[in-house]
């Protein structure tokens, strides 16, 4: 039996999020978890023991020097992602940074420059691209029958929470930590944004909302609504993609409906297998790694994608350029204040 080749991986950051969403995916991906690193040694050692890493470190440079790593995943925060990713790439490692990749476009561009200089991959953790229903939607809108994406609407809301990396909740930290997921996703479907006009609302202490009108360079248009007004206990994602008489709707990550230019109702109308709507939802009674919540949400897919790209030597997507585009859109929506802003780059 030929043993599967696995990426020798190190991870920087052993907090609650990677322990809940990323480390559990490693055994289903071509990954050998060699070592972990965290400023809190006890937390690093606890994570290493839980997920089978041989060693735990407090200093990432020591981990890079002592271990024979091929790649590193960085799950810390946008203020320190640039320095850690640059250290990793200059140490000869391919790198993944969890979103958001950086606080500013300039920091992102510095990361991209070092990626080119060192010829090392730099992936960004936008896991929604790999969610089951969102992947299906992407394939549908790229099919000839869809006729091209003309318009999209997107709603992404949440309850009140403070991003771990920011220490306080502000309109900007909310957009950068929460809304950036869908600000990447819409560009995954429609391409780069040409201009945006957005308006902020405030609903009390630490409650924010943004409504934005966008035009993409492709000619498509979009409406985006993001806020933290709603409860975290209710469905809070809705995406609608419109083509020529066809519409794809993804509700709350897990339910997809495809309206296929169905004929109007008339007397005696029967089911039209070629044009009536299709729906998809997971069968949660089926026991399979592909039916796991972390798979449907996209975490398993993004982990596998990064590892497989490193093994094949092919650049992963989404990459730091996608991260820069999302950070640029965050800043534009935050700064618009009701005025159209053209996005450069």
Coordinates of C-alpha atoms in Angstrom, one line a residue:
X1 CA 0.0 0.0 0.0
X2 CA 1.4 3.4 -1.0
X3 CA 1.3 5.9 1.8
X4 CA -0.3 9.2 1.0
X5 CA 2.0 12.1 0.7
X6 CA 1.2 14.7 3.4
X7 CA 2.2 18.3 3.9
X8 CA 4.4 18.9 6.9
X9 CA 2.5 21.7 8.6
X10 CA 3.0 24.1 11.4
X11 CA 0.2 26.3 12.9
X12 CA 0.6 29.6 14.7
X13 CA -2.4 30.4 16.9
X14 CA -4.1 27.9 19.2
X15 CA -7.2 29.8 20.3
X16 CA -10.8 28.8 20.4
X17 CA -11.5 29.4 16.7
X18 CA -8.8 27.1 15.2
X19 CA -9.5 24.5 17.8
X20 CA -13.2 24.4 16.8
X21 CA -13.0 24.9 13.0
X22 CA -9.5 24.1 11.6
X23 CA -7.6 21.6 13.6
X24 CA -10.5 19.1 13.5
X25 CA -10.3 19.1 9.7
X26 CA -6.7 18.1 9.5
X27 CA -7.2 14.3 9.8
X28 CA -9.4 14.5 6.6
X29 CA -6.8 16.4 4.6
X30 CA -3.3 15.4 3.4
X31 CA -1.7 17.1 6.4
X32 CA 0.9 16.0 8.9
X33 CA 0.6 18.3 11.8
X34 CA 4.2 18.7 12.9
X35 CA 4.1 21.5 15.5
X36 CA 2.0 24.3 16.9
X37 CA 2.9 27.7 18.3
X38 CA 1.1 30.1 20.6
X39 CA 2.3 32.9 22.9
X40 CA 0.5 31.0 25.7
X41 CA 2.7 27.8 26.1
X42 CA 0.0 26.0 28.1
X43 CA -2.5 26.5 25.3
X44 CA 0.0 25.4 22.6
X45 CA 0.8 22.2 24.6
X46 CA -2.9 21.5 25.1
X47 CA -3.6 21.9 21.4
X48 CA -0.6 19.8 20.4
X49 CA -1.8 17.0 22.7
X50 CA -5.4 17.2 21.4
X51 CA -4.5 17.1 17.7
X52 CA -1.4 15.0 17.6
X53 CA 1.4 17.6 17.0
X54 CA 4.8 16.4 18.1
X55 CA 5.9 19.7 19.6
X56 CA 4.6 23.0 20.9
X57 CA 6.4 26.4 20.7
X58 CA 6.0 29.9 22.0
X59 CA 8.3 31.5 19.4
X60 CA 7.4 31.0 15.7
X61 CA 11.0 31.7 14.6
X62 CA 12.2 28.8 16.8
X63 CA 9.5 26.6 15.3
X64 CA 10.6 27.5 11.8
X65 CA 14.3 26.9 12.6
X66 CA 13.9 23.6 14.4
X67 CA 11.2 21.9 12.3
X68 CA 11.3 20.6 8.7
X69 CA 8.1 22.4 7.7
X70 CA 6.7 22.9 4.2
X71 CA 3.8 25.2 5.1
X72 CA 2.3 27.2 8.0
X73 CA -1.2 28.2 8.9
X74 CA -1.5 31.5 10.7
X75 CA -4.6 32.0 12.8
X76 CA -3.9 35.1 14.9
X77 CA -5.3 38.4 13.6
X78 CA -4.9 41.1 11.0
X79 CA -2.6 43.3 13.1
X80 CA 0.1 40.6 13.2
X81 CA -0.7 38.5 10.1
X82 CA 1.6 40.5 7.8
X83 CA 4.7 40.2 10.0
X84 CA 4.1 36.5 10.7
X85 CA 3.4 35.6 7.0
X86 CA 6.4 37.5 5.8
X87 CA 8.6 35.7 8.3
X88 CA 7.2 32.4 7.2
X89 CA 7.7 33.1 3.5
X90 CA 11.2 34.3 4.0
X91 CA 11.9 31.1 5.9
X92 CA 10.9 29.2 2.7
X93 CA 7.4 28.2 3.8
X94 CA 4.1 28.5 2.0
X95 CA 1.6 30.3 4.2
X96 CA -2.1 30.6 4.9
X97 CA -3.6 33.4 6.9
X98 CA -7.0 33.4 8.4
X99 CA -9.2 36.3 7.3
X100 CA -8.9 39.3 7.5
X101 CA -5.4 39.1 6.1
X102 CA -4.4 42.6 7.2
X103 CA -5.8 45.9 8.6
X104 CA -4.9 47.9 5.5
X105 CA -4.5 47.5 1.7
X106 CA -0.9 48.6 2.1
X107 CA -0.1 45.8 4.5
X108 CA -1.7 43.3 2.1
X109 CA 0.3 44.6 -0.8
X110 CA 3.5 44.2 1.3
X111 CA 2.6 40.6 1.9
X112 CA 1.9 40.1 -1.8
X113 CA 5.2 41.6 -2.7
X114 CA 7.1 39.1 -0.4
X115 CA 5.1 36.2 -1.8
X116 CA 6.3 37.2 -5.3
X117 CA 9.8 37.8 -4.1
X118 CA 10.1 34.5 -2.3
X119 CA 8.0 32.5 -4.8
X120 CA 5.9 31.2 -1.8
X121 CA 2.2 30.8 -1.9
X122 CA 0.1 33.0 0.4
X123 CA -3.5 31.8 0.8
X124 CA -6.3 33.6 2.7
X125 CA -9.0 31.8 4.7
X126 CA -12.2 32.7 3.0
X127 CA -13.9 29.4 3.7
X128 CA -17.4 30.4 2.3
X129 CA -16.1 29.8 -1.2
X130 CA -15.8 26.1 -0.3
X131 CA -19.2 25.7 1.4
X132 CA -21.3 23.1 -0.4
X133 CA -24.2 25.3 -1.5
X134 CA -21.9 28.2 -2.4
X135 CA -19.8 25.9 -4.6
X136 CA -22.9 24.6 -6.3
X137 CA -24.0 28.2 -6.9
X138 CA -20.7 29.0 -8.5
X139 CA -20.9 26.1 -11.0
X140 CA -24.5 27.1 -11.9
X141 CA -23.8 30.7 -12.7
X142 CA -20.7 29.7 -14.8
X143 CA -22.9 27.3 -16.9
X144 CA -23.8 28.5 -20.4
X145 CA -27.5 28.2 -19.7
X146 CA -27.4 30.8 -16.9
X147 CA -26.4 33.5 -19.4
X148 CA -23.9 35.4 -17.2
X149 CA -24.4 37.0 -13.8
X150 CA -26.3 40.3 -14.2
X151 CA -27.3 41.2 -10.6
X152 CA -26.8 40.0 -7.0
X153 CA -28.2 40.7 -3.6
X154 CA -26.5 39.7 -0.4
X155 CA -27.5 39.8 3.3
X156 CA -25.1 38.9 6.0
X157 CA -26.1 39.8 9.6
X158 CA -25.2 38.7 13.1
X159 CA -25.8 39.4 16.7
X160 CA -23.5 41.3 19.0
X161 CA -19.9 40.1 19.4
X162 CA -16.5 41.6 19.7
X163 CA -13.7 40.4 17.4
X164 CA -11.0 38.8 19.5
X165 CA -8.2 40.7 17.6
X166 CA -9.8 44.1 18.0
X167 CA -10.7 44.2 21.7
X168 CA -13.5 46.6 20.9
X169 CA -16.4 46.6 18.5
X170 CA -16.4 49.5 16.0
X171 CA -18.1 49.9 12.6
X172 CA -14.7 49.2 11.0
X173 CA -13.8 46.1 13.1
X174 CA -17.3 44.7 12.4
X175 CA -16.9 45.1 8.7
X176 CA -13.4 43.8 8.6
X177 CA -14.0 40.8 10.9
X178 CA -17.5 39.8 10.0
X179 CA -18.7 41.3 6.7
X180 CA -15.5 40.6 4.8
X181 CA -16.6 37.0 4.3
X182 CA -19.4 38.1 1.9
X183 CA -17.4 41.0 0.5
X184 CA -15.0 38.3 -0.8
X185 CA -17.8 36.0 -1.8
X186 CA -19.6 38.5 -4.0
X187 CA -16.3 39.2 -5.9
X188 CA -15.8 35.5 -6.2
X189 CA -19.0 35.4 -8.2
X190 CA -19.1 38.8 -10.0
X191 CA -15.4 39.8 -10.2
X192 CA -13.8 43.0 -9.0
X193 CA -15.9 45.9 -7.8
X194 CA -15.7 49.1 -9.9
X195 CA -17.5 51.5 -7.5
X196 CA -19.5 51.4 -4.3
X197 CA -21.9 53.8 -2.5
X198 CA -22.7 52.9 1.1
X199 CA -24.5 54.3 4.1
X200 CA -24.1 53.4 7.7
X201 CA -26.9 53.2 10.3
X202 CA -26.4 53.0 14.1
X203 CA -28.9 51.3 16.3
X204 CA -27.5 51.9 19.8
X205 CA -24.3 51.0 21.6
X206 CA -22.1 48.8 19.4
X207 CA -25.0 48.1 16.9
X208 CA -24.2 48.9 13.3
X209 CA -25.6 48.4 9.8
X210 CA -24.4 49.2 6.3
X211 CA -26.4 49.2 3.0
X212 CA -24.3 49.3 -0.2
X213 CA -24.9 49.6 -3.9
X214 CA -22.2 48.2 -6.1
X215 CA -21.2 48.1 -9.7
X216 CA -18.7 45.4 -10.8
X217 CA -16.2 45.8 -13.6
X218 CA -18.1 43.0 -15.4
X219 CA -21.1 45.3 -15.7
X220 CA -23.1 43.4 -13.0
X221 CA -24.7 45.3 -10.2
X222 CA -25.3 44.4 -6.5
X223 CA -27.0 45.3 -3.3
X224 CA -25.3 44.3 0.0
X225 CA -26.8 44.5 3.5
X226 CA -24.6 43.8 6.6
X227 CA -25.4 44.4 10.2
X228 CA -25.2 43.1 13.8
X229 CA -28.8 44.0 14.6
X230 CA -30.2 40.5 14.6
X231 CA -29.8 37.7 17.0
X232 CA -27.1 35.1 16.4
X233 CA -29.7 32.5 17.0
X234 CA -31.6 33.1 13.7
X235 CA -30.7 32.4 10.1
X236 CA -28.5 35.3 8.9
X237 CA -27.2 34.7 5.4
X238 CA -29.0 35.2 2.1
X239 CA -27.5 35.3 -1.4
X240 CA -29.4 35.8 -4.6
X241 CA -27.6 35.6 -8.0
X242 CA -29.6 36.6 -11.2
X243 CA -28.9 35.8 -14.8
X244 CA -31.1 35.6 -17.9
X245 CA -34.5 34.5 -16.5
X246 CA -32.6 32.3 -14.0
X247 CA -31.9 32.8 -10.3
X248 CA -29.8 31.0 -7.7
X249 CA -30.7 31.5 -4.0
X250 CA -28.5 30.3 -1.1
X251 CA -30.2 30.5 2.3
X252 CA -28.2 30.3 5.5
X253 CA -25.3 28.4 3.9
X254 CA -27.1 25.1 3.6
X255 CA -30.1 25.4 1.3
X256 CA -30.0 26.2 -2.4
X257 CA -32.8 26.9 -4.9
X258 CA -32.3 27.2 -8.6
X259 CA -35.1 28.9 -10.5
X260 CA -34.7 27.9 -14.2
X261 CA -36.9 30.2 -16.3
X262 CA -40.0 28.2 -15.6
X263 CA -43.1 28.8 -17.8
X264 CA -45.9 30.9 -16.5
X265 CA -49.0 29.2 -15.0
X266 CA -51.7 28.2 -17.3
X267 CA -54.6 25.8 -17.3
X268 CA -53.4 22.2 -17.2
X269 CA -49.8 23.1 -16.5
X270 CA -47.7 20.1 -15.6
X271 CA -44.3 19.7 -14.1
X272 CA -41.6 20.9 -16.5
X273 CA -38.4 18.9 -15.8
X274 CA -36.3 21.1 -18.0
X275 CA -37.3 24.4 -16.6
X276 CA -39.0 24.1 -13.2
X277 CA -37.1 25.0 -10.0
X278 CA -34.6 22.7 -8.3
X279 CA -33.8 22.7 -4.6
X280 CA -31.0 21.2 -2.6
X281 CA -30.5 20.7 1.1
X282 CA -28.1 18.3 3.0
X283 CA -29.5 15.0 4.4
X284 CA -28.2 15.4 7.9
X285 CA -29.0 11.8 8.8
X286 CA -26.3 10.5 6.5
X287 CA -23.0 9.8 8.3
X288 CA -20.2 11.0 6.1
X289 CA -17.2 13.5 6.5
X290 CA -18.7 15.3 3.5
X291 CA -22.0 15.8 5.4
X292 CA -20.2 17.3 8.4
X293 CA -21.2 20.9 9.4
X294 CA -17.5 22.0 9.0
X295 CA -17.6 20.6 5.4
X296 CA -20.9 22.4 4.5
X297 CA -19.6 25.6 6.0
X298 CA -16.4 25.3 3.9
X299 CA -13.7 24.8 6.6
X300 CA -12.8 21.3 5.4
X301 CA -12.7 22.4 1.8
X302 CA -10.3 25.3 2.4
X303 CA -8.0 23.2 4.5
X304 CA -7.9 20.5 1.9
X305 CA -7.4 23.0 -0.9
X306 CA -4.4 24.7 0.8
X307 CA -2.7 21.3 1.5
X308 CA -3.4 19.9 -2.0
X309 CA -2.1 23.1 -3.7
X310 CA 1.1 22.9 -1.7
X311 CA 1.6 19.3 -2.6
X312 CA 0.9 19.9 -6.3
X313 CA 2.9 23.1 -6.5
X314 CA -0.1 25.1 -7.8
X315 CA -1.1 28.5 -6.4
X316 CA -4.1 28.3 -4.1
X317 CA -7.2 30.4 -4.4
X318 CA -8.3 32.5 -2.6
X319 CA -4.9 34.2 -2.3
X320 CA -3.5 37.4 -0.9
X321 CA -4.7 39.4 -4.0
X322 CA -8.2 38.3 -3.2
X323 CA -7.6 39.3 0.4
X324 CA -6.4 42.7 -0.7
X325 CA -9.6 43.2 -2.8
X326 CA -11.8 42.3 0.1
X327 CA -9.9 44.7 2.5
X328 CA -10.1 47.4 -0.1
X329 CA -13.9 47.0 -0.3
X330 CA -14.2 47.0 3.5
X331 CA -12.5 50.4 3.6
X332 CA -14.6 51.8 0.7
X333 CA -17.9 50.8 2.4
X334 CA -16.7 52.2 5.7
X335 CA -15.6 55.5 4.2
X336 CA -18.3 56.1 1.6
X337 CA -20.8 57.9 3.9
X338 CA -23.4 58.0 1.0
X339 CA -20.9 59.1 -1.7
X340 CA -19.9 56.8 -4.6
X341 CA -16.2 55.7 -4.3
X342 CA -14.2 54.2 -7.2
X343 CA -12.0 51.3 -6.2
X344 CA -8.5 51.3 -7.6
X345 CA -6.3 48.3 -8.1

